[in-house]
Short mmCIF file of C-alpha atoms and ligand atoms in Angstrom, two decimals:
data_model
loop_
_atom_site.label_atom_id
_atom_site.label_comp_id
_atom_site.label_asym_id
_atom_site.label_seq_id
_atom_site.Cartn_x
_atom_site.Cartn_y
_atom_site.Cartn_z
CA MET A 1 94.13 88.68 139.80
CA THR A 2 95.83 90.85 137.40
CA ARG A 3 97.82 92.94 139.77
CA ILE A 4 101.40 93.31 138.15
CA THR A 5 103.99 91.70 140.52
CA SER A 6 106.98 92.02 138.22
CA VAL A 7 108.20 93.96 135.09
CA SER A 8 111.53 93.00 133.70
CA LEU A 9 113.28 94.67 130.90
CA ARG A 10 116.12 93.36 128.43
CA ARG A 11 117.78 94.21 125.17
CA VAL A 12 117.14 92.08 122.29
CA LEU A 13 117.84 91.98 118.52
CA ASP A 14 115.49 93.41 115.99
CA SER A 15 115.34 92.43 112.37
CA ARG A 16 118.10 95.10 111.39
CA GLY A 17 120.26 93.69 114.00
CA ASN A 18 119.80 96.76 116.13
CA PRO A 19 119.12 96.30 119.89
CA THR A 20 115.60 96.91 121.09
CA VAL A 21 113.63 96.73 124.26
CA GLU A 22 111.68 93.62 125.42
CA ALA A 23 109.61 93.59 128.36
CA ASP A 24 108.01 90.72 130.51
CA VAL A 25 105.05 91.32 132.66
CA LEU A 26 103.99 89.01 135.54
CA THR A 27 100.69 89.22 137.55
CA GLU A 28 99.84 87.96 140.99
CA SER A 29 97.95 85.09 139.65
CA GLY A 30 100.65 83.85 137.35
CA GLY A 31 99.60 85.76 134.15
CA PHE A 32 102.52 86.48 131.81
CA GLY A 33 102.96 88.63 128.80
CA ARG A 34 106.03 89.54 126.81
CA ALA A 35 106.39 91.99 123.92
CA ALA A 36 109.20 93.95 122.06
CA ALA A 37 109.23 97.46 120.63
CA PRO A 38 109.75 97.78 116.90
CA SER A 39 111.77 100.61 115.33
CA GLY A 40 111.23 102.87 112.29
CA ALA A 41 113.68 104.03 109.75
CA SER A 42 111.67 106.70 107.98
CA THR A 43 110.44 108.09 111.22
CA GLY A 44 107.90 111.09 111.37
CA GLU A 45 109.26 114.25 112.98
CA TYR A 46 106.64 114.25 115.46
CA GLU A 47 106.74 110.51 116.81
CA ALA A 48 107.26 109.76 120.59
CA ILE A 49 110.99 109.64 121.41
CA GLU A 50 112.91 106.41 121.04
CA LEU A 51 115.85 106.34 123.50
CA PRO A 52 118.90 104.10 123.09
CA PRO A 53 117.65 100.96 124.50
CA THR A 54 120.28 100.80 127.45
CA GLU A 55 118.99 104.34 128.44
CA ALA A 56 115.33 103.47 128.00
CA ILE A 57 115.75 100.34 130.04
CA ALA A 58 117.44 102.20 132.84
CA ALA A 59 114.96 105.02 132.96
CA ALA A 60 111.88 102.83 132.92
CA ARG A 61 113.51 100.68 135.77
CA ARG A 62 114.01 103.79 137.78
CA HIS A 63 110.73 105.67 136.83
CA ALA A 64 108.23 103.28 135.53
CA VAL A 65 108.53 99.84 137.23
CA PRO A 66 108.01 101.18 140.82
CA ARG A 67 104.69 102.87 139.58
CA LEU A 68 103.55 99.53 137.96
CA VAL A 69 104.55 96.73 140.31
CA ASN A 70 101.82 96.09 143.16
CA GLU A 71 100.33 99.20 141.96
CA VAL A 72 98.26 98.67 138.76
CA HIS A 73 96.45 95.94 136.91
CA ALA A 74 97.54 94.22 133.72
CA GLY A 75 93.67 93.79 132.87
CA ASN A 76 93.11 97.48 133.08
CA GLN A 77 95.02 98.75 130.07
CA ARG A 78 94.13 102.43 130.92
CA GLU A 79 95.50 102.16 134.39
CA VAL A 80 98.86 100.62 133.10
CA ASP A 81 99.26 103.34 130.35
CA ALA A 82 98.30 106.22 132.73
CA ALA A 83 101.02 104.95 135.06
CA LEU A 84 103.54 104.89 132.23
CA ARG A 85 102.47 108.52 131.26
CA ALA A 86 102.85 109.73 134.89
CA ALA A 87 106.15 107.96 135.13
CA ASP A 88 107.54 109.57 132.19
CA GLY A 89 105.97 113.03 132.80
CA SER A 90 106.80 114.42 129.18
CA GLU A 91 104.43 114.71 126.33
CA ASN A 92 106.54 112.34 124.18
CA PHE A 93 108.03 109.88 126.45
CA SER A 94 111.32 111.39 126.29
CA GLU A 95 112.19 110.32 129.74
CA ILE A 96 111.70 106.55 129.65
CA GLY A 97 111.52 106.04 125.93
CA ALA A 98 108.56 105.31 123.86
CA ASN A 99 110.60 102.09 123.22
CA SER A 100 110.25 101.03 126.98
CA ALA A 101 106.66 102.32 127.29
CA VAL A 102 105.41 100.38 124.18
CA ALA A 103 107.08 97.17 125.37
CA ILE A 104 105.62 97.31 128.62
CA SER A 105 102.35 98.60 127.38
CA MET A 106 101.91 95.62 125.13
CA ALA A 107 103.21 93.17 127.49
CA ALA A 108 100.74 94.14 130.22
CA ALA A 109 97.99 93.56 127.56
CA LYS A 110 99.31 90.15 127.14
CA ALA A 111 99.46 89.47 130.72
CA GLY A 112 96.07 90.68 131.31
CA ALA A 113 94.81 88.39 128.35
CA ASP A 114 96.58 85.55 129.89
CA VAL A 115 94.93 85.92 133.31
CA LEU A 116 91.64 85.89 131.50
CA GLY A 117 92.55 82.99 129.46
CA ALA A 118 91.48 85.01 126.33
CA PRO A 119 93.36 85.43 123.06
CA LEU A 120 94.79 89.01 122.99
CA TYR A 121 92.47 90.22 120.14
CA GLN A 122 89.55 89.19 122.17
CA HIS A 123 90.76 90.84 125.31
CA LEU A 124 91.52 94.15 123.50
CA GLY A 125 88.46 93.84 121.12
CA GLY A 126 85.84 92.62 123.56
CA ALA A 127 82.58 90.58 122.83
CA PHE A 128 81.41 93.13 120.31
CA ARG A 129 84.46 93.22 118.14
CA GLY A 130 82.61 91.96 114.98
CA ASP A 131 83.85 89.31 112.71
CA ASN A 132 85.88 91.13 110.05
CA PHE A 133 89.46 90.42 109.32
CA PRO A 134 92.03 92.98 108.01
CA THR A 135 93.42 92.73 104.34
CA PRO A 136 97.27 92.47 104.33
CA LEU A 137 99.02 94.98 102.57
CA GLY A 138 102.14 93.28 101.48
CA ASN A 139 105.40 95.38 100.56
CA VAL A 140 106.63 93.85 97.43
CA ILE A 141 108.86 96.31 95.85
CA GLY A 142 110.47 99.27 97.76
CA GLY A 143 113.27 101.70 98.12
CA GLY A 144 113.34 104.97 99.98
CA GLU A 145 114.86 104.86 103.39
CA HIS A 146 114.48 100.97 103.49
CA ALA A 147 116.75 100.37 100.53
CA LYS A 148 119.47 102.55 98.89
CA GLU A 149 119.61 102.92 95.15
CA ALA A 150 116.19 101.32 94.66
CA THR A 151 112.76 103.24 94.06
CA ASN A 152 112.15 106.58 95.15
CA ILE A 153 108.74 105.57 96.46
CA GLN A 154 109.40 103.65 99.67
CA GLU A 155 106.72 100.84 99.31
CA PHE A 156 104.65 99.29 96.53
CA LEU A 157 102.13 97.18 98.49
CA ALA A 158 99.95 94.38 97.15
CA ALA A 159 96.25 94.33 98.57
CA PRO A 160 94.34 91.32 97.81
CA VAL A 161 90.97 92.96 98.37
CA GLY A 162 88.84 90.07 96.96
CA ALA A 163 90.52 87.36 98.89
CA PRO A 164 87.82 85.04 100.35
CA SER A 165 89.95 84.65 103.71
CA VAL A 166 92.79 85.89 105.61
CA SER A 167 94.76 82.86 104.65
CA GLU A 168 94.26 83.22 101.08
CA ALA A 169 94.94 86.89 101.14
CA VAL A 170 98.34 86.16 102.83
CA PHE A 171 99.50 83.58 100.50
CA ALA A 172 98.32 85.66 97.46
CA ASN A 173 100.85 88.52 98.64
CA ALA A 174 103.51 85.92 98.65
CA LYS A 175 102.65 84.91 95.23
CA VAL A 176 102.78 88.45 94.07
CA HIS A 177 106.12 88.90 95.78
CA ALA A 178 107.44 85.88 93.93
CA ARG A 179 106.02 86.99 90.63
CA ALA A 180 107.61 90.29 90.85
CA SER A 181 110.96 88.48 91.27
CA GLU A 182 110.33 86.58 87.98
CA ILE A 183 109.58 89.62 86.21
CA LEU A 184 112.68 91.47 87.61
CA ASP A 185 114.43 88.33 86.23
CA GLU A 186 112.86 88.38 82.95
CA ARG A 187 114.03 91.99 82.58
CA ASP A 188 117.69 91.08 83.65
CA VAL A 189 117.40 93.46 86.81
CA PRO A 190 119.00 92.21 89.93
CA ALA A 191 117.27 92.79 93.14
CA ALA A 192 118.35 92.51 96.70
CA LYS A 193 115.77 93.04 99.41
CA GLY A 194 115.15 96.07 101.59
CA ASP A 195 114.53 96.10 105.32
CA GLU A 196 111.15 94.60 105.19
CA GLY A 197 111.76 91.92 102.75
CA ALA A 198 110.56 93.73 99.68
CA TRP A 199 112.64 93.54 96.37
CA ALA A 200 114.80 96.60 96.21
CA PRO A 201 115.89 96.88 92.35
CA ALA A 202 117.61 99.70 90.80
CA VAL A 203 114.38 100.47 88.61
CA SER A 204 112.61 103.89 88.18
CA ASP A 205 109.33 104.35 89.95
CA ALA A 206 107.59 104.16 86.48
CA ASP A 207 109.14 100.77 85.93
CA ALA A 208 108.22 99.64 89.52
CA PHE A 209 104.52 100.68 88.79
CA GLU A 210 104.43 98.44 85.62
CA ILE A 211 106.14 95.46 87.38
CA MET A 212 103.76 95.70 90.12
CA ALA A 213 100.75 96.14 87.91
CA GLU A 214 101.85 93.03 85.93
CA ALA A 215 102.51 90.85 89.07
CA VAL A 216 99.33 91.81 90.52
CA SER A 217 97.43 91.03 87.34
CA ASP A 218 99.04 87.70 86.82
CA ILE A 219 98.40 86.49 90.44
CA GLU A 220 94.65 87.93 90.19
CA ASP A 221 94.32 85.58 87.05
CA GLU A 222 95.83 82.62 88.78
CA LEU A 223 93.83 82.85 91.68
CA GLY A 224 90.58 84.33 90.63
CA PHE A 225 89.95 87.13 92.95
CA GLU A 226 90.49 90.97 92.94
CA ILE A 227 93.96 91.93 93.66
CA ARG A 228 95.06 95.64 93.57
CA PHE A 229 97.85 97.55 94.92
CA GLY A 230 98.94 100.77 96.74
CA LEU A 231 101.75 102.88 97.86
CA ASP A 232 103.55 104.18 100.84
CA ILE A 233 105.34 107.34 99.20
CA ALA A 234 106.96 108.38 102.45
CA ALA A 235 107.01 111.87 100.88
CA SER A 236 108.48 113.51 103.84
CA GLU A 237 111.65 111.84 103.23
CA MET A 238 111.83 113.13 99.73
CA PHE A 239 110.69 116.76 100.70
CA GLU A 240 113.55 119.23 101.00
CA ASP A 241 113.79 123.04 100.26
CA GLY A 242 110.05 123.02 99.37
CA VAL A 243 110.08 120.37 96.47
CA TYR A 244 109.87 116.63 96.33
CA HIS A 245 113.19 114.99 95.22
CA TYR A 246 112.82 111.97 92.66
CA GLY A 247 116.45 111.29 91.93
CA ASP A 248 117.76 114.35 89.94
CA GLU A 249 114.25 115.39 89.40
CA THR A 250 111.87 117.58 91.53
CA LYS A 251 108.05 118.10 91.73
CA THR A 252 106.44 121.10 93.27
CA THR A 253 103.70 120.49 95.77
CA ASP A 254 101.15 120.98 92.94
CA GLU A 255 102.96 118.66 90.56
CA GLN A 256 103.19 115.97 93.42
CA ILE A 257 99.51 116.24 93.80
CA ASP A 258 98.88 115.79 90.08
CA TYR A 259 101.30 112.95 90.02
CA VAL A 260 99.69 110.97 92.91
CA ALA A 261 96.23 111.69 91.45
CA GLU A 262 97.13 110.49 87.93
CA MET A 263 98.76 107.28 89.46
CA VAL A 264 95.77 106.56 91.48
CA ASP A 265 93.47 106.59 88.33
CA GLU A 266 96.15 105.05 85.90
CA TYR A 267 96.75 102.09 88.43
CA ASP A 268 93.37 101.93 90.20
CA LEU A 269 95.38 102.22 93.49
CA VAL A 270 93.51 101.05 96.50
CA TYR A 271 95.72 102.86 99.25
CA VAL A 272 98.08 105.74 99.14
CA GLU A 273 100.13 106.44 102.37
CA ASP A 274 102.03 109.79 103.01
CA PRO A 275 101.67 111.26 99.41
CA LEU A 276 102.82 114.64 100.78
CA ASP A 277 105.05 116.13 103.35
CA GLU A 278 104.24 115.60 107.07
CA ASN A 279 103.57 119.27 107.66
CA ASP A 280 101.34 119.77 104.38
CA TYR A 281 97.77 119.53 105.90
CA GLU A 282 96.47 121.49 103.03
CA GLY A 283 98.15 119.41 100.27
CA PHE A 284 96.77 116.48 102.01
CA ALA A 285 93.23 117.95 101.88
CA GLU A 286 93.60 118.92 98.43
CA LEU A 287 94.55 115.51 97.36
CA THR A 288 91.81 113.88 99.38
CA GLU A 289 89.20 116.08 97.94
CA ARG A 290 90.31 114.96 94.30
CA VAL A 291 90.84 111.07 94.96
CA GLY A 292 89.50 110.14 98.30
CA ASP A 293 86.31 108.87 96.96
CA ARG A 294 88.16 106.10 95.13
CA THR A 295 91.28 105.51 97.36
CA LEU A 296 92.45 105.58 100.90
CA ILE A 297 94.75 108.59 101.55
CA CYS A 298 96.59 107.58 104.83
CA GLY A 299 98.53 109.67 107.20
CA ASP A 300 101.54 108.01 108.84
CA ASP A 301 104.03 110.55 109.45
CA LEU A 302 101.49 113.31 109.17
CA PHE A 303 99.51 111.97 112.22
CA VAL A 304 102.00 109.79 114.02
CA THR A 305 99.15 108.03 115.79
CA ASN A 306 98.62 111.24 117.65
CA VAL A 307 94.89 112.35 118.55
CA ASP A 308 96.02 115.95 118.57
CA ARG A 309 97.52 115.78 115.11
CA LEU A 310 94.48 113.74 113.96
CA SER A 311 92.13 116.14 115.19
CA ASP A 312 93.96 118.96 113.20
CA GLY A 313 93.75 116.64 110.23
CA ILE A 314 89.87 116.02 110.67
CA ASP A 315 89.43 119.85 111.07
CA VAL A 316 90.75 120.35 107.28
CA GLY A 317 89.89 116.98 105.80
CA ALA A 318 93.35 115.94 105.35
CA ALA A 319 93.32 112.30 104.65
CA ASN A 320 90.34 109.74 104.99
CA SER A 321 92.56 107.26 106.88
CA ILE A 322 95.29 107.15 109.52
CA LEU A 323 98.16 104.63 110.07
CA ILE A 324 98.42 103.31 113.63
CA LYS A 325 101.80 102.28 115.01
CA PRO A 326 101.76 101.86 118.91
CA ASN A 327 105.36 102.75 119.11
CA GLN A 328 104.93 106.27 117.45
CA ILE A 329 102.87 107.24 120.29
CA GLY A 330 104.14 104.93 123.16
CA THR A 331 101.01 103.00 124.58
CA LEU A 332 98.27 100.84 123.38
CA THR A 333 95.60 103.27 125.20
CA ASP A 334 97.06 106.28 122.98
CA ALA A 335 96.65 103.89 119.84
CA PHE A 336 93.16 102.83 120.72
CA ASP A 337 92.17 106.55 121.34
CA ALA A 338 93.39 107.29 117.90
CA VAL A 339 91.63 104.44 116.14
CA GLU A 340 88.41 105.66 117.95
CA LEU A 341 88.86 109.17 116.98
CA ALA A 342 89.34 108.18 113.28
CA SER A 343 86.32 105.99 113.26
CA ARG A 344 83.87 108.45 115.01
CA ASN A 345 85.00 110.62 112.02
CA GLY A 346 84.48 108.17 109.23
CA MET A 347 88.09 107.51 108.70
CA ASP A 348 89.77 104.10 108.45
CA ALA A 349 92.61 103.05 110.78
CA VAL A 350 95.11 100.90 109.18
CA ILE A 351 97.67 98.83 111.64
CA SER A 352 101.20 99.00 110.93
CA HIS A 353 104.48 97.43 111.61
CA ARG A 354 107.79 99.11 111.52
CA SER A 355 110.71 98.56 109.18
CA GLY A 356 112.82 97.46 112.21
CA GLU A 357 110.72 94.57 113.93
CA THR A 358 110.89 91.50 116.10
CA GLU A 359 109.00 88.28 116.12
CA ASP A 360 106.46 90.01 118.34
CA THR A 361 102.80 89.48 117.02
CA THR A 362 100.75 92.23 118.89
CA ILE A 363 99.98 94.08 115.85
CA ALA A 364 98.18 91.15 114.31
CA HIS A 365 95.78 91.07 117.36
CA LEU A 366 95.45 94.68 117.37
CA ALA A 367 94.26 94.71 113.78
CA VAL A 368 91.59 92.14 114.42
CA ALA A 369 90.57 93.80 117.76
CA THR A 370 89.78 97.15 116.16
CA ASP A 371 88.23 95.83 113.05
CA ALA A 372 91.01 97.40 110.84
CA PRO A 373 90.35 97.08 106.94
CA PHE A 374 93.97 96.68 106.19
CA ILE A 375 97.16 95.60 108.30
CA LYS A 376 100.48 96.57 106.68
CA THR A 377 103.09 93.97 107.86
CA GLY A 378 105.29 92.91 105.21
CA THR A 379 104.92 89.75 102.87
CA VAL A 380 107.73 87.43 103.60
CA GLN A 381 110.75 87.23 106.16
CA GLY A 382 110.61 85.84 109.82
CA GLU A 383 109.57 89.10 111.62
CA ARG A 384 106.89 89.68 108.83
CA THR A 385 105.50 86.10 108.55
CA ALA A 386 105.33 86.06 112.37
CA LYS A 387 102.27 88.41 112.20
CA LEU A 388 100.99 87.23 109.03
CA ASN A 389 100.87 83.48 110.35
CA GLU A 390 99.29 84.73 113.77
CA LEU A 391 96.65 86.39 111.70
CA ILE A 392 95.91 83.06 110.09
CA ARG A 393 95.87 81.54 113.48
CA ILE A 394 93.50 84.12 114.86
CA ALA A 395 91.17 83.69 111.82
CA ASP A 396 91.10 79.87 112.54
CA ASP A 397 90.67 80.49 116.29
CA ALA A 398 87.72 83.04 115.88
CA VAL A 399 85.40 80.84 113.62
O1 2PG B 401 106.91 104.25 106.66
C1 2PG B 401 106.49 103.26 107.18
O2 2PG B 401 105.28 103.09 107.16
C2 2PG B 401 107.12 102.35 107.99
C3 2PG B 401 106.61 100.69 107.87
O3 2PG B 401 106.46 100.42 106.64
O4 2PG B 401 108.44 102.46 107.75
P1 2PG B 401 109.47 102.86 109.24
O5 2PG B 401 109.01 101.85 110.11
O6 2PG B 401 110.69 102.93 108.72
O7 2PG B 401 108.85 104.37 109.48
MG1 MG B 402 104.81 105.00 106.21
#
């Protein structure tokens, strides 16, 4: 019933106005799935390869589609993803593009769910999924590669950890976002928005910490549940010639570790992503040793959703959490394997969007299916609210 009978690929717009790959998968009993690849700006050095969409589509039509149509079953995700790997033949999807691969992989999962008549989170998570829902990490203030002339730290993320429900958590983040705008106004700081809809003011990181702390605490008082915040430092983007660049200032690795550890304690940070360069497993391990009992140290560019890099990290105790982005690795199977390896080793897996997104909502289902403690998918702006609203619908549907 779930045998794939057609795979079609097209170029569609992403949220930055760039082209990206969308896939439609049909099965013999009429199951249908559609998904689109997201795209990063602060991409990790070790990510699977994103090809220009026209090339990715042409290569996938030539190599992947013949191995999928009438050959594999959309309900068998490992079979679909193994065919994609075989069609590509490289380690990192450099032949058909991770953008084609991930769009097909996710579209097949949706087609499989459609045939079964189950929501995607149920199809992917199964009957023993559990009943937890992820806390949304909401990007409120940011800069780095997502907005020029703003903060050095890429993302300041609200985390409504005490919210009684997904829906209250989603609305709490939107309130923190709005409150941050008022505080910026009070300070006479104009702010445009970055790629993910976070405010991108020309303030120092120190000011951004203060604004974030104030916004979070005001909304915490208003709503009456605990809201904390976290960071994506995206430190690989700052690391050059052996030091971390904060505008004109620099920090050595030791100074960077001290700085992050101090911020964790001063602001009671719940989450710190990529505090160090993507090649610095030892630095990650040292920081995790120092503050890993009270915050999540999460590897994004460090692990790139790759089980080999994650295994290396586990060996040295680098990080206690991994960021999962299906397009960093190319298939849902690879992403699930990374989640499974992390959880077998006591690490949390956080599901994430990319800075370039579409209205695709697969990651909301993935977060629920994998029992993720957090999902990072923005705060406002259509391509972000698509996932957040889907999360609200899933929570409604699941009870
Ligand atoms: O660094 C990140 O975690 C992501 C998403 O916020 O950014 P990008 O997609 O640009 O890599
Ligand atoms: Mg990141």
